[in-house]
PDB file of C-alpha atoms in Angstrom:
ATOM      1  CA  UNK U 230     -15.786  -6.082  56.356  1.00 31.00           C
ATOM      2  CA  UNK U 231     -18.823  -6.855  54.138  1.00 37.00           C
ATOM      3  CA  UNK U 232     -18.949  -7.456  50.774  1.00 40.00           C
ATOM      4  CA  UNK U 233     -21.665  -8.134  48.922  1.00 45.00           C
ATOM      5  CA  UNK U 234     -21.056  -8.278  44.964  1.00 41.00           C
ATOM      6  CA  UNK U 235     -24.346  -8.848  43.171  1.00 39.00           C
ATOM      7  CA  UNK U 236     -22.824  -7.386  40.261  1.00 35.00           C
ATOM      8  CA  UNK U 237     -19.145  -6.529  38.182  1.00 34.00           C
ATOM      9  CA  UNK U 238     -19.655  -4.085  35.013  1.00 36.00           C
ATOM     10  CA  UNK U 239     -16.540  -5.174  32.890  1.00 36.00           C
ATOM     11  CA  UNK U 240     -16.782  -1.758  31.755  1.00 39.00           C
ATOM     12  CA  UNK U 241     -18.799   0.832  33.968  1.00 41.00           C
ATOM     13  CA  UNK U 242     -16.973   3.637  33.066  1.00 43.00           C
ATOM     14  CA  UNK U 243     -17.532   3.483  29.117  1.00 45.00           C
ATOM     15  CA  UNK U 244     -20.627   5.682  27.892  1.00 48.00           C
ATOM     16  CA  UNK U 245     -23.312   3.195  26.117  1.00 53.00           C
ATOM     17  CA  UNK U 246     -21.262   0.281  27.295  1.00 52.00           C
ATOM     18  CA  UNK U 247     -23.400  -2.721  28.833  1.00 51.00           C
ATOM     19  CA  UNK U 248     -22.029  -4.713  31.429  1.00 51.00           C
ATOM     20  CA  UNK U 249     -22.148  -8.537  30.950  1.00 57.00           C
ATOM     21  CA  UNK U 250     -23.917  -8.594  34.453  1.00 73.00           C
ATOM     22  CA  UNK U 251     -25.927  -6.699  36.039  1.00 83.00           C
ATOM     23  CA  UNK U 252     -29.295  -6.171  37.842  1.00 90.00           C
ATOM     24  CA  UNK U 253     -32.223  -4.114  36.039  1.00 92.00           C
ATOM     25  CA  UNK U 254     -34.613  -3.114  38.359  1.00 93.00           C
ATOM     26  CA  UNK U 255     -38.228  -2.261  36.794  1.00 92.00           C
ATOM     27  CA  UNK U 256     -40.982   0.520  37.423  1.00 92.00           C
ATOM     28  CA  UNK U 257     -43.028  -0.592  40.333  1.00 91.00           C
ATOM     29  CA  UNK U 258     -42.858  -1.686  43.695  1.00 90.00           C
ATOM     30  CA  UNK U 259     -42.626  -5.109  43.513  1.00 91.00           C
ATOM     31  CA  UNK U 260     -39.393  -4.663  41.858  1.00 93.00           C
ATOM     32  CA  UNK U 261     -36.689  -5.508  44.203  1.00 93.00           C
ATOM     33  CA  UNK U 262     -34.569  -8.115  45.985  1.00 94.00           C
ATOM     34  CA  UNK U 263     -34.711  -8.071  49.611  1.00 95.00           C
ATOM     35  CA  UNK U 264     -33.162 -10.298  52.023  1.00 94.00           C
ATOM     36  CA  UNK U 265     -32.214 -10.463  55.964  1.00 96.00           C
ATOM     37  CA  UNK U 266     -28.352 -10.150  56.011  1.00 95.00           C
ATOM     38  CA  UNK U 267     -26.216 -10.863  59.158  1.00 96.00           C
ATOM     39  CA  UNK U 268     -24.995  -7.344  60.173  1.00 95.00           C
ATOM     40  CA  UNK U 269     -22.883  -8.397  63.065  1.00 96.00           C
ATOM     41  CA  UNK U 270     -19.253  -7.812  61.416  1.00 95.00           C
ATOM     42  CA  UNK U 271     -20.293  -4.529  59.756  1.00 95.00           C
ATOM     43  CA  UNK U 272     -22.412  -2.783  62.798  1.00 96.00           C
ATOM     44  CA  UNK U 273     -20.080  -0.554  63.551  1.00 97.00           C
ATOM     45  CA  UNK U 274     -18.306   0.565  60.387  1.00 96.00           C
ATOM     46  CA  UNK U 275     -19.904  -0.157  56.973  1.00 96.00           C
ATOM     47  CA  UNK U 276     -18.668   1.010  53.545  1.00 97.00           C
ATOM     48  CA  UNK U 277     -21.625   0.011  51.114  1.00 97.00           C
ATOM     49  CA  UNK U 278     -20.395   0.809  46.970  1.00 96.00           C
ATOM     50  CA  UNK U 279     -21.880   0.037  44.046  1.00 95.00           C
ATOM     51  CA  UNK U 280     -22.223   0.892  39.992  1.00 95.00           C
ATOM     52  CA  UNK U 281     -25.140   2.610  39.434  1.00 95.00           C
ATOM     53  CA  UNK U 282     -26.819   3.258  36.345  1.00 95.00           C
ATOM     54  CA  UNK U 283     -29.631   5.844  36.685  1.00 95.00           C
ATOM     55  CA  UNK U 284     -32.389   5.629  34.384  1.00 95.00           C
ATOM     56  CA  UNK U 285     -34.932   7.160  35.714  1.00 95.00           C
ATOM     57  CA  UNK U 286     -35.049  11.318  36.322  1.00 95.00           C
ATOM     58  CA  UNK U 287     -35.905  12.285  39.684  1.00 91.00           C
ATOM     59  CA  UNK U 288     -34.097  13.134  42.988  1.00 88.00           C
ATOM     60  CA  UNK U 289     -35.338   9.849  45.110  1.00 91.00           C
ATOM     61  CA  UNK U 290     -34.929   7.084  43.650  1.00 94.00           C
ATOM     62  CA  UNK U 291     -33.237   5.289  46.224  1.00 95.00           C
ATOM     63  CA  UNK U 292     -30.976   1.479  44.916  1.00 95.00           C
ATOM     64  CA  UNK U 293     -30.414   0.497  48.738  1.00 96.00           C
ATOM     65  CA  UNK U 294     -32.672   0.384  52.242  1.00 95.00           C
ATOM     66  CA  UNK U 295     -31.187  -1.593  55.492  1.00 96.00           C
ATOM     67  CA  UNK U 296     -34.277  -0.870  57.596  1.00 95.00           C
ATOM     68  CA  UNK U 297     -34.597  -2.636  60.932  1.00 94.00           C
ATOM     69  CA  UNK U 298     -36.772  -2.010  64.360  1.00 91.00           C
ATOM     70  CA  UNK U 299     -35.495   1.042  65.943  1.00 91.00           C
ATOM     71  CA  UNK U 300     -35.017   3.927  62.722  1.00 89.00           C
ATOM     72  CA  UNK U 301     -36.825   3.590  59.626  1.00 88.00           C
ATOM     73  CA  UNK U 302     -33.114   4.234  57.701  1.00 92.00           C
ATOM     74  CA  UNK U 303     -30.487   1.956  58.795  1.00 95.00           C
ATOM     75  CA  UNK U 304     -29.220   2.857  55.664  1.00 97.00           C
ATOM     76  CA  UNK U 305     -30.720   4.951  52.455  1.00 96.00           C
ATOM     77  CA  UNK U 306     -28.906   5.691  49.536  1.00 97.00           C
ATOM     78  CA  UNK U 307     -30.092   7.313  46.354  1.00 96.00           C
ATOM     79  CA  UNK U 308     -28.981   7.236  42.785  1.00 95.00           C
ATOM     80  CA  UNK U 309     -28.625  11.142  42.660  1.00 94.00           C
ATOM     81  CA  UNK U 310     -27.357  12.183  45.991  1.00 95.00           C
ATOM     82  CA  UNK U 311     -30.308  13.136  47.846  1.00 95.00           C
ATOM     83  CA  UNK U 312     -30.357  10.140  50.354  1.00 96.00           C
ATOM     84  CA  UNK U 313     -27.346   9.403  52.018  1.00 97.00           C
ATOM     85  CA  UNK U 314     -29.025   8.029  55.400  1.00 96.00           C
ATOM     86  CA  UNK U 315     -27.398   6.630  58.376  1.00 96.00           C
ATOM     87  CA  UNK U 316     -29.731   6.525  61.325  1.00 95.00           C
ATOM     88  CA  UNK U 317     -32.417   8.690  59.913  1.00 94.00           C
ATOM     89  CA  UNK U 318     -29.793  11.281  59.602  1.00 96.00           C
ATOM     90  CA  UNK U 319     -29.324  12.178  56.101  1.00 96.00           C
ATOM     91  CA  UNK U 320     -26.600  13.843  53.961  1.00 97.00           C
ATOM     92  CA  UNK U 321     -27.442  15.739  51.145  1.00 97.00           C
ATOM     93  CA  UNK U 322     -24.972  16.216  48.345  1.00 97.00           C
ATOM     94  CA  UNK U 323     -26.941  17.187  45.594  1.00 96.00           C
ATOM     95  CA  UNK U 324     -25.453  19.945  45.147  1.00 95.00           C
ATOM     96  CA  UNK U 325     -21.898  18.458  44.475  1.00 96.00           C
ATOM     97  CA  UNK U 326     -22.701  16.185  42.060  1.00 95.00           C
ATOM     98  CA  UNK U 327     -24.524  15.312  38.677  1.00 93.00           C
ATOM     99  CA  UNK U 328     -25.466  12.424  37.908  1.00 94.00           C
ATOM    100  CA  UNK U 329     -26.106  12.128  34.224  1.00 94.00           C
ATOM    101  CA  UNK U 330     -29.154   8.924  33.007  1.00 96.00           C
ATOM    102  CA  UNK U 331     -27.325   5.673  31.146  1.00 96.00           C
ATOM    103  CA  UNK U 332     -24.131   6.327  32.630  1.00 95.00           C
ATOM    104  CA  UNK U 333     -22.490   4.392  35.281  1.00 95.00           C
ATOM    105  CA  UNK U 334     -21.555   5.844  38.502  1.00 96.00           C
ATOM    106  CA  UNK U 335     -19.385   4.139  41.508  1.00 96.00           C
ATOM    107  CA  UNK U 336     -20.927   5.635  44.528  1.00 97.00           C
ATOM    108  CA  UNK U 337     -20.190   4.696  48.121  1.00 97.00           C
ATOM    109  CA  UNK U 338     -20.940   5.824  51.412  1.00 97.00           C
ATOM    110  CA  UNK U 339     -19.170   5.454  54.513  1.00 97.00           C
ATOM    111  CA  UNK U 340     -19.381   5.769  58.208  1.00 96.00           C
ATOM    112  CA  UNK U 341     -18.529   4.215  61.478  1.00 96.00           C
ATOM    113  CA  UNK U 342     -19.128   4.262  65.440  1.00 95.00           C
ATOM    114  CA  UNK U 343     -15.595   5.577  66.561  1.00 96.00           C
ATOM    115  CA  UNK U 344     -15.909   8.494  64.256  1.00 95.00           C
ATOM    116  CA  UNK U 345     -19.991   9.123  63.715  1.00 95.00           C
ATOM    117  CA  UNK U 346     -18.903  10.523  60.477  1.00 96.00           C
ATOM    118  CA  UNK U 347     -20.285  10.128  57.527  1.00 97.00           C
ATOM    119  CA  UNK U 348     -18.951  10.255  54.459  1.00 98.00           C
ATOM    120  CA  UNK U 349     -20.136   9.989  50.839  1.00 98.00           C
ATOM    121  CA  UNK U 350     -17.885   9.376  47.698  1.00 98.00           C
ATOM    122  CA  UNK U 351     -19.063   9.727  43.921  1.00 97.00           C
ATOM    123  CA  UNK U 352     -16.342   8.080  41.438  1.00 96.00           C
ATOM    124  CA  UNK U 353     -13.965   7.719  44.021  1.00 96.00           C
ATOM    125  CA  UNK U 354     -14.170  11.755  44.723  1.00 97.00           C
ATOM    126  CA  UNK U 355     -15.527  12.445  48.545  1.00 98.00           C
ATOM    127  CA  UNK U 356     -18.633  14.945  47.765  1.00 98.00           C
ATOM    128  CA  UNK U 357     -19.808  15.490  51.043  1.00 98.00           C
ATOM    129  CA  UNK U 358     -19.383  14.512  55.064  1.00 98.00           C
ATOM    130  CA  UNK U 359     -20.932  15.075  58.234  1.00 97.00           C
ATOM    131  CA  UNK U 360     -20.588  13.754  62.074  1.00 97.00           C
ATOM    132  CA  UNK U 361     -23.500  12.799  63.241  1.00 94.00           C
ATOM    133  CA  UNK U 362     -24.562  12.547  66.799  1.00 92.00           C
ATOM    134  CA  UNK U 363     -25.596   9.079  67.015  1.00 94.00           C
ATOM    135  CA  UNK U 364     -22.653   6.732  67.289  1.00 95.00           C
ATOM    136  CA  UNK U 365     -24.666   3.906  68.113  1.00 96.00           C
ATOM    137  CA  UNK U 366     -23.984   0.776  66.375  1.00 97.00           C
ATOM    138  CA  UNK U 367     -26.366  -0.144  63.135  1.00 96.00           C
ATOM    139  CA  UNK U 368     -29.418  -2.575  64.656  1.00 96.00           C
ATOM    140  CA  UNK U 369     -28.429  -6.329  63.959  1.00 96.00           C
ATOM    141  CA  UNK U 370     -32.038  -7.927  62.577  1.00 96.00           C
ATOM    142  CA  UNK U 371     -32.942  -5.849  59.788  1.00 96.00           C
ATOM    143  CA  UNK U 372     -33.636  -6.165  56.296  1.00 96.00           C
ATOM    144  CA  UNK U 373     -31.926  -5.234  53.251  1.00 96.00           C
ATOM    145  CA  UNK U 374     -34.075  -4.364  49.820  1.00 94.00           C
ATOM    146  CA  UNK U 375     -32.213  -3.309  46.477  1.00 95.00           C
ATOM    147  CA  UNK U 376     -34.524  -1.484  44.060  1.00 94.00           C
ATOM    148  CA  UNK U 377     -36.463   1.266  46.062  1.00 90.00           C
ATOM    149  CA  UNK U 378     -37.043   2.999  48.984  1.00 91.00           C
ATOM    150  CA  UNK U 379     -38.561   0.033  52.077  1.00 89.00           C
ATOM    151  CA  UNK U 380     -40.168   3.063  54.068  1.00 86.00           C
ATOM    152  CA  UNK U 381     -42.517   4.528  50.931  1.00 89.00           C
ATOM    153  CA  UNK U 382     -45.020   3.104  48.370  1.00 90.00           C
ATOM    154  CA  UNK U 383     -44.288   6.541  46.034  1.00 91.00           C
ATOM    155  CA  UNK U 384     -43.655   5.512  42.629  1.00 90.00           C
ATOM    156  CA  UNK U 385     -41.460   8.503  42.725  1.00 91.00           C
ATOM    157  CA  UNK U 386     -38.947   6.402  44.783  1.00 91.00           C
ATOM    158  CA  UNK U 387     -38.612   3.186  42.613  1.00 93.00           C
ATOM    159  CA  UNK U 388     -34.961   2.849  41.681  1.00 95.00           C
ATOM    160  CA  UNK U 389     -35.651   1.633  37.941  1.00 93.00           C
ATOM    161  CA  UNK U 390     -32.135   1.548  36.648  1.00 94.00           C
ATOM    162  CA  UNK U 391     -29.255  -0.970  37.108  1.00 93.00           C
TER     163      UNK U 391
END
């Protein structure tokens, strides 16, 4: 199991409450923290969760890329359910959720080798799944970047929020 907590809003599900801590990403793309993370105890089952506060309107903005040799999207997850990538196989749940700007949002997604499912949660709710055909473990020697999308240079796909 990984975890990773960059961040713990004391109270991320008030309206127009501000979490003590927190990171605010900006509006360009040299706005992001990226590092090279050991992926060796999560390869084959990963759960990745986090508060998100969406500031920005548009469908792309993506908060998370693990992006390593073999498929451009390890991973891809955006702030309004558009990108839900595992393997350059994406998940699209748009259309069962709404995510509103300034509020915060738990979302997590899910999947693992045994199963090839994957499975994405808003709030704790499960909003969409989908078995996917390649069960291969993730690629060990990747990279991950917070803040926008690794594979595009489109504006359009800056996170901006927190």
């Amino acid at each position: 199991l990984l975890f990773l907590q960059l961040s713990q809003p004391t109270e991320a599900a008030s309206e127009g409450s501000r979490p003590s801590k927190a990171l605010q990403f900006g509006t360009t793309l040299g706005d992001y923290v990226k590092w090279y993370p050991d992926m060796s105890q999560v390869k084959n089952d990963i759960t990745v969760c986090a508060w998100i506060k969406k500031q920005l309107t548009g469908i792309s903005r993506s908060w998370i890329t693990y992006t390593a040799s073999t498929y451009k999207y390890e991973i891809l997850i955006s702030d309004a359910g558009g990108y839900n990538y595992i393997h350059d196989d994406n998940l699209d749940v748009r259309g069962s959720v709404s995510i509103p700007l300034h509020t915060w949002t738990l979302q997590c997604n899910s999947w693992s080798t045994s199963s090839g499912t994957n499975k994405v949660y808003y709030n704790g709710t499960l909003v969409g799944s989908e078995t996917i055909s390649n069960t291969a473990p993730l690629e060990e020697g990747g990279y991950i970047l917070l803040g926008h999308d690794s594979g595009s240079q489109s504006a359009s796909e800056i996170f901006g929020g927190q």
